[in-house]
């Protein structure tokens, strides 16, 4: 939907309506997520006001500094919410040297309230859901979203209902249960859980399933990652960005953020190449990209990267559109490569990311090796969550540690042994 200047924000800010991403049919703002004409997904459009860098920089130290670019009330910063955002953009010089790159940054989403980027999207979805009169905040989730929904609902004083696959990492299940909402574990994959959530959304009119019936608003929260990258780089865009792909919404919305900033004159033209990263055990978008197809064929996930294990990604076709338009690539990597990349990031930069960043960094390495990613171009990768949530994935890679006596002699002996083993290796 086209943008035009306005000075009269509504309870959804400068959002002006919903538009079908397939046929272009427009709708009023409300609890609708699919086009009644072609069943395509809906997206939020805006009548944006003039914005300045200084005005944004004067805002709160969270995502609400970009409230004018989101479908939220103008006074959203004054409501009880988890206040996510403004996470670190880490210059990864050690990692860049190890990879033979000139300039590499890690957007480190561990600093959000529940330690993943999902706090951003949930905060926007909650704000919209409250305006539309929903009474319960709910979701199907691969883990991080469950944490974020439970926490945001607790902070807002409303009930939460989250559904997750029964084989989810224990850390993520406990990290949801602690907030006291309703937690349901479901036999099957995330796609089975998502199907059940869609049926429940039809049954419960006052339940806002953040990534189902209020998905157009929810997805807009990922734009704030792109806004922050640009602002933290001094209001410019990187040459390349590598983004993990689960549903695909994060990649699509980061690209949307870059284009919006350029349209508003806050950055230069959006010449950033966008790359997508998937695990080989769940790589339907990468497979479609390699085959030159526009249709993403669903798969049954089988990977340690459970936060990316969505076999039928809703935004898969739009990921293909973005990547092809910007000159990027969608690629996939094995579980072994994922674990090695997690360890490399931790050892070089002191950042312990979850399996999703293992996928992202491993794809970066793969594309460097194949010459599809430019080592001389300034690059950003996304670390979408905390490695403490996915400990099982790296447990087998941890070395066995034998205790020593509490004496200088014992310590010296252990140091000598380590030196000999390192020399032998």
C-alpha positions as a printed Julia matrix, in Angstrom:
425×3 Matrix{Float64}:
   0.0     0.0    0.0
   1.35    3.43  -0.89
   2.38    5.87   1.8
   1.45    9.52   2.17
   2.06   12.14   4.83
  -0.44   12.52   7.66
  -0.48   14.04  11.13
  -3.5    12.26  12.58
  -2.55    8.89  14.08
  -5.33    6.54  15.18
  -5.28    3.85  17.88
  -3.21    1.87  15.37
  -0.82    4.76  14.87
  -0.18    5.58  11.22
  -1.35    2.18   9.98
  -3.99    2.84   7.33
  -5.32   -0.6    6.45
  -4.59   -4.16   5.39
  -3.72   -5.27   1.87
  -3.49   -8.72   0.3
   0.07   -9.6   -0.66
  -1.21  -11.59  -3.63
  -4.09   -9.74  -5.29
  -3.8    -6.29  -3.66
  -7.35   -6.24  -2.25
  -7.55   -3.77   0.66
  -9.36   -4.02   4.0
  -9.95   -1.91   7.07
  -7.74   -2.56  10.08
  -9.1    -5.39  12.19
  -8.75   -9.02  13.2
  -8.32  -10.4    9.69
  -5.28  -12.19   8.36
  -6.36  -13.75   5.04
  -7.87  -12.22   1.9
 -11.52  -13.1    1.35
 -10.98  -12.89  -2.42
  -7.93  -15.13  -2.96
  -7.03  -16.33   0.57
  -3.64  -14.64   0.32
  -1.95  -13.27   3.47
  -2.61   -9.68   4.53
  -0.04   -7.03   5.32
  -0.26   -3.71   7.16
  -0.06   -0.53   5.09
   0.68    2.98   6.39
   0.14    6.67   5.79
   3.52    7.65   7.2
   4.33   11.11   8.55
   7.65   12.87   7.96
  10.24   11.4   10.33
  13.73   12.53  11.28
  16.73   10.69  12.63
  16.87   13.05  15.6
  13.22   12.42  16.42
  13.73    8.67  16.45
  16.94    8.91  18.48
  15.08   10.95  21.13
  12.63    8.11  21.69
  12.71    5.43  24.39
  15.48    2.83  24.5
  13.29    0.08  23.1
  11.29   -0.66  19.95
   8.79    2.1   20.71
  11.28    4.66  19.38
   9.94    3.35  16.03
   6.28    3.44  17.09
   5.37    5.73  14.16
   6.39    2.92  11.82
   4.33    0.25  13.6
   0.58   -0.53  13.93
   0.42    0.5   17.6
  -1.2     3.31  19.62
   0.77    6.56  19.89
   0.95    6.14  23.69
   2.17    2.53  23.54
   5.35    3.32  25.5
   3.22    4.21  28.53
   1.39    0.86  28.68
   2.6    -2.2   30.65
   4.77   -4.18  28.21
   8.11   -5.95  28.2
   9.87   -3.07  26.36
  12.0    -5.17  24.0
  14.59   -3.95  21.53
  17.73   -1.84  21.36
  19.85   -4.97  21.47
  23.56   -4.89  20.72
  25.07   -4.8   17.26
  28.44   -6.41  17.96
  31.41   -5.77  15.67
  32.76   -9.3   15.27
  36.38   -8.61  14.3
  37.73  -11.9   15.7
  35.15  -13.91  13.8
  35.73  -11.84  10.66
  39.46  -12.63  10.78
  38.75  -16.33  11.24
  36.5   -16.26   8.16
  38.67  -13.96   6.04
  36.09  -11.16   6.0
  36.58   -7.4    6.1
  33.69   -6.26   8.3
  31.21   -8.49  10.12
  28.54   -7.61  12.7
  26.31   -9.78  14.89
  22.86   -8.43  15.78
  22.6   -10.09  19.2
  18.97  -10.63  20.17
  19.82  -12.34  23.48
  19.36   -8.96  25.19
  15.57   -9.02  24.81
  13.41   -9.74  27.91
  13.01  -13.48  27.19
  16.3   -13.68  25.3
  15.07  -13.85  21.71
  13.77  -11.57  18.98
  10.26  -12.92  19.56
   9.72  -10.31  22.29
   9.6    -7.7   19.51
   6.85   -9.32  17.47
   4.8   -10.25  20.53
   4.9    -6.69  21.88
   3.41   -5.36  18.62
   0.85   -8.18  18.42
  -0.23   -7.6   22.02
  -0.71   -3.87  21.45
  -2.92   -4.54  18.42
  -4.81   -7.36  20.15
  -5.69   -5.13  23.11
  -7.0    -2.44  20.75
  -9.18   -5.05  19.02
 -10.65   -6.27  22.3
  -9.05   -9.71  22.61
  -8.9   -11.11  26.15
  -6.35  -13.94  25.82
  -2.89  -13.9   24.2
  -2.04  -17.23  22.56
   0.28  -18.91  20.08
   1.61  -22.1   18.55
   5.38  -22.06  19.0
   8.71  -23.79  18.49
   9.8   -22.35  21.85
  11.01  -18.77  21.77
   7.56  -17.41  20.91
   6.03  -19.38  23.77
   8.46  -17.71  26.2
   7.68  -14.26  24.8
   3.88  -14.67  24.79
   3.78  -16.01  28.35
   5.98  -13.16  29.61
   4.17  -10.4   27.71
   0.75  -11.6   28.89
   1.95  -11.76  32.49
   3.28   -8.2   32.25
   0.0    -6.98  30.7
  -2.12   -8.8   33.27
  -4.0   -11.06  30.86
  -4.19  -14.82  30.37
  -1.83  -16.67  28.01
  -2.33  -19.99  26.22
   0.65  -21.47  24.35
   0.94  -24.71  22.4
   4.3   -26.35  21.68
   5.56  -29.66  20.28
   6.02  -32.21  23.06
   9.65  -32.87  22.05
  10.67  -29.2   22.44
  13.89  -28.39  24.32
  13.23  -28.66  28.09
  14.79  -25.25  28.66
  12.15  -23.59  26.49
   9.28  -25.5   28.1
  10.45  -24.46  31.58
  11.07  -20.92  30.34
   7.4   -20.74  29.39
   5.86  -22.51  32.38
   7.51  -20.17  34.88
   5.2   -17.3   33.84
   2.13  -19.16  35.03
   0.01  -19.2   31.89
  -1.58  -22.21  30.23
   1.04  -24.42  28.57
  -0.06  -27.28  26.31
   2.38  -29.79  24.8
   1.17  -31.44  21.6
   2.27  -34.67  19.96
   3.68  -34.03  16.5
   5.64  -31.34  14.67
   5.22  -27.58  14.8
   3.01  -27.79  11.73
   0.65  -30.08  13.67
   0.64  -27.59  16.55
  -0.03  -24.71  14.16
  -2.96  -26.56  12.61
  -4.52  -27.07  16.04
  -3.98  -23.39  16.9
  -5.78  -22.32  13.73
  -8.76  -24.49  14.69
  -8.78  -23.05  18.21
  -8.67  -19.5   16.82
 -11.89  -20.25  14.95
 -13.47  -21.6   18.16
 -12.45  -18.78  20.52
 -13.37  -15.32  19.27
 -11.61  -13.5   22.12
  -8.26  -15.33  21.8
  -5.53  -13.52  19.88
  -3.19  -16.12  18.4
  -0.32  -13.78  17.67
   0.98  -15.65  14.63
  -2.45  -16.72  13.32
  -5.41  -14.34  13.54
  -3.37  -11.2   14.34
  -0.36  -12.24  12.24
  -0.27   -9.08  10.05
   0.45   -6.97  13.16
   2.74   -9.52  14.8
   5.0    -9.82  11.76
   5.58   -6.05  11.67
   7.56   -6.31  14.9
  10.48   -7.9   13.04
  10.96   -4.65  11.13
  12.49   -3.17  14.28
  15.55   -5.41  13.83
  16.17   -3.74  10.49
  15.55   -0.26  11.89
  18.05   -0.85  14.69
  20.72   -2.25  12.38
  20.5     0.88  10.23
  20.52    3.26  13.19
  23.38    1.44  14.93
  25.44    1.6   11.73
  25.04    5.37  11.68
  21.88    5.45   9.54
  23.23    3.34   6.71
  22.5    -0.17   5.51
  24.95   -3.08   5.39
  25.91   -4.51   2.03
  24.84   -8.03   3.04
  22.63   -9.53   5.76
  22.19  -13.23   6.57
  18.91  -14.12   8.3
  17.66  -17.46   9.68
  14.46  -18.72   8.04
  11.68  -20.44   9.99
   8.34  -19.01   8.83
  10.39  -16.52   6.8
   8.71  -13.43   8.25
  11.86  -12.1    9.94
  13.79  -11.97   6.66
  10.91  -10.44   4.73
  10.3    -7.76   7.35
  13.95   -6.79   7.74
  13.96   -6.14   4.0
  10.72   -4.15   4.37
  12.33   -2.05   7.12
  15.32   -1.24   4.92
  13.02   -0.17   2.08
  10.86    1.98   4.38
  13.88    3.79   5.79
  15.12    4.56   2.28
  11.68    5.77   1.18
  11.55    8.12   4.17
  15.0     9.5    3.36
  16.52    8.23   6.62
  19.1     6.06   4.83
  20.47    5.69   1.35
  18.96    3.4   -1.25
  18.32   -0.16  -0.02
  21.09   -1.96  -1.92
  21.52   -4.66   0.72
  21.74   -8.25  -0.51
  19.57  -10.52   1.66
  20.53  -14.15   2.32
  18.41  -16.84   3.97
  19.65  -19.7    6.16
  17.98  -23.04   6.86
  18.95  -26.38   8.38
  19.24  -29.27   5.94
  16.73  -31.22   8.05
  14.1   -28.54   7.39
  15.0   -26.63   4.24
  11.92  -26.24   2.03
  12.77  -22.66   1.03
  16.39  -23.49   0.22
  15.21  -26.43  -1.88
  12.81  -24.21  -3.82
  15.55  -21.63  -4.36
  17.98  -24.22  -5.73
  15.32  -25.63  -8.03
  14.35  -22.19  -9.33
  10.8   -22.69  -8.13
   8.29  -20.17  -6.77
   6.3   -22.74  -4.79
   7.68  -24.03  -1.48
   6.91  -27.72  -0.96
   6.26  -28.64   2.71
   8.66  -31.05   4.46
   8.7   -32.96   7.74
  11.39  -31.38   9.98
  14.3   -33.43  11.35
  16.97  -31.1   12.75
  18.5   -29.94  16.03
  17.55  -26.38  15.01
  14.05  -26.71  16.43
  13.38  -22.98  16.48
  13.61  -23.1   12.67
  11.75  -26.4   12.27
   8.71  -25.15  10.35
   8.08  -27.52   7.48
   5.45  -25.34   5.79
   6.71  -21.75   6.17
   3.99  -19.15   5.68
   6.36  -16.55   4.22
   8.46  -18.98   2.2
   7.42  -17.64  -1.23
   8.07  -14.07  -0.1
  11.55  -15.04   1.14
  12.26  -16.26  -2.39
  10.99  -12.95  -3.79
  13.22  -10.87  -1.5
  16.33  -12.96  -1.97
  16.03  -13.04  -5.74
  15.25   -9.33  -5.98
  18.27   -8.36  -3.88
  20.73  -10.82  -5.44
  21.01  -13.09  -2.4
  20.82  -16.85  -1.84
  18.91  -19.27   0.39
  21.12  -22.18   1.51
  21.08  -24.93   4.11
  23.61  -26.68   6.36
  23.84  -29.93   8.31
  23.43  -30.38  12.06
  27.18  -30.99  12.38
  27.92  -27.7   10.66
  25.41  -25.97  12.93
  27.14  -27.17  16.11
  30.57  -26.2   14.77
  29.32  -22.71  13.96
  27.81  -22.25  17.44
  31.19  -23.14  18.92
  33.06  -20.84  16.53
  30.91  -17.84  17.44
  31.31  -18.52  21.15
  35.07  -19.05  20.9
  35.75  -15.94  18.79
  33.25  -13.39  20.12
  32.01  -14.68  23.49
  28.46  -14.96  22.11
  26.62  -18.21  22.93
  23.77  -18.3   20.47
  21.07  -20.89  20.01
  20.88  -23.28  17.1
  19.37  -20.66  14.77
  22.58  -18.64  14.78
  24.5   -21.86  14.21
  22.46  -22.25  11.03
  23.04  -18.61  10.06
  26.78  -18.6   10.64
  27.26  -22.0    9.01
  25.41  -20.77   5.92
  27.61  -17.67   5.91
  30.71  -19.91   5.92
  29.26  -22.09   3.17
  28.45  -19.12   0.94
  31.92  -17.66   1.49
  33.43  -20.99   0.4
  31.28  -21.12  -2.74
  31.96  -17.48  -3.61
  28.28  -16.52  -3.37
  28.87  -14.05  -0.52
  31.43  -11.25  -0.78
  34.06  -11.36   2.01
  34.99   -7.72   1.37
  31.43   -6.4    1.82
  30.13   -5.23   5.2
  27.89   -8.01   6.51
  25.41   -8.47   9.38
  24.2   -11.81  10.72
  21.3   -12.29  13.11
  21.66  -14.16  16.41
  17.97  -14.6   17.18
  18.23  -16.25  20.61
  20.24  -17.49  23.58
  22.28  -20.69  23.52
  21.21  -21.47  27.08
  17.84  -22.41  25.56
  19.32  -25.12  23.35
  21.97  -26.76  25.53
  21.22  -30.28  24.34
  22.3   -29.38  20.83
  25.9   -28.77  21.91
  26.13  -31.25  24.79
  27.88  -33.88  22.69
  30.52  -31.35  21.63
  31.49  -30.45  25.2
  34.86  -31.97  26.26
  35.02  -34.36  29.18
  36.59  -32.57  32.15
  38.4   -34.54  34.86
  38.62  -32.89  38.3
  42.07  -32.21  39.76
  43.31  -31.95  43.36
  43.36  -28.46  44.86
  47.16  -28.07  44.58
  49.62  -26.19  42.41
  51.31  -29.46  41.45
  48.06  -30.96  40.2
  47.29  -27.82  38.2
  50.78  -27.86  36.65
  50.35  -31.51  35.69
  47.0   -30.79  34.04
  48.51  -27.87  32.12
  51.36  -30.09  30.93
  48.87  -32.73  29.79
  46.82  -30.14  27.89
  49.94  -28.84  26.15
  50.96  -32.34  25.06
  47.44  -33.08  23.75
  47.37  -29.77  21.86
  50.76  -30.55  20.31
  49.6   -34.0   19.26
  46.53  -32.53  17.63
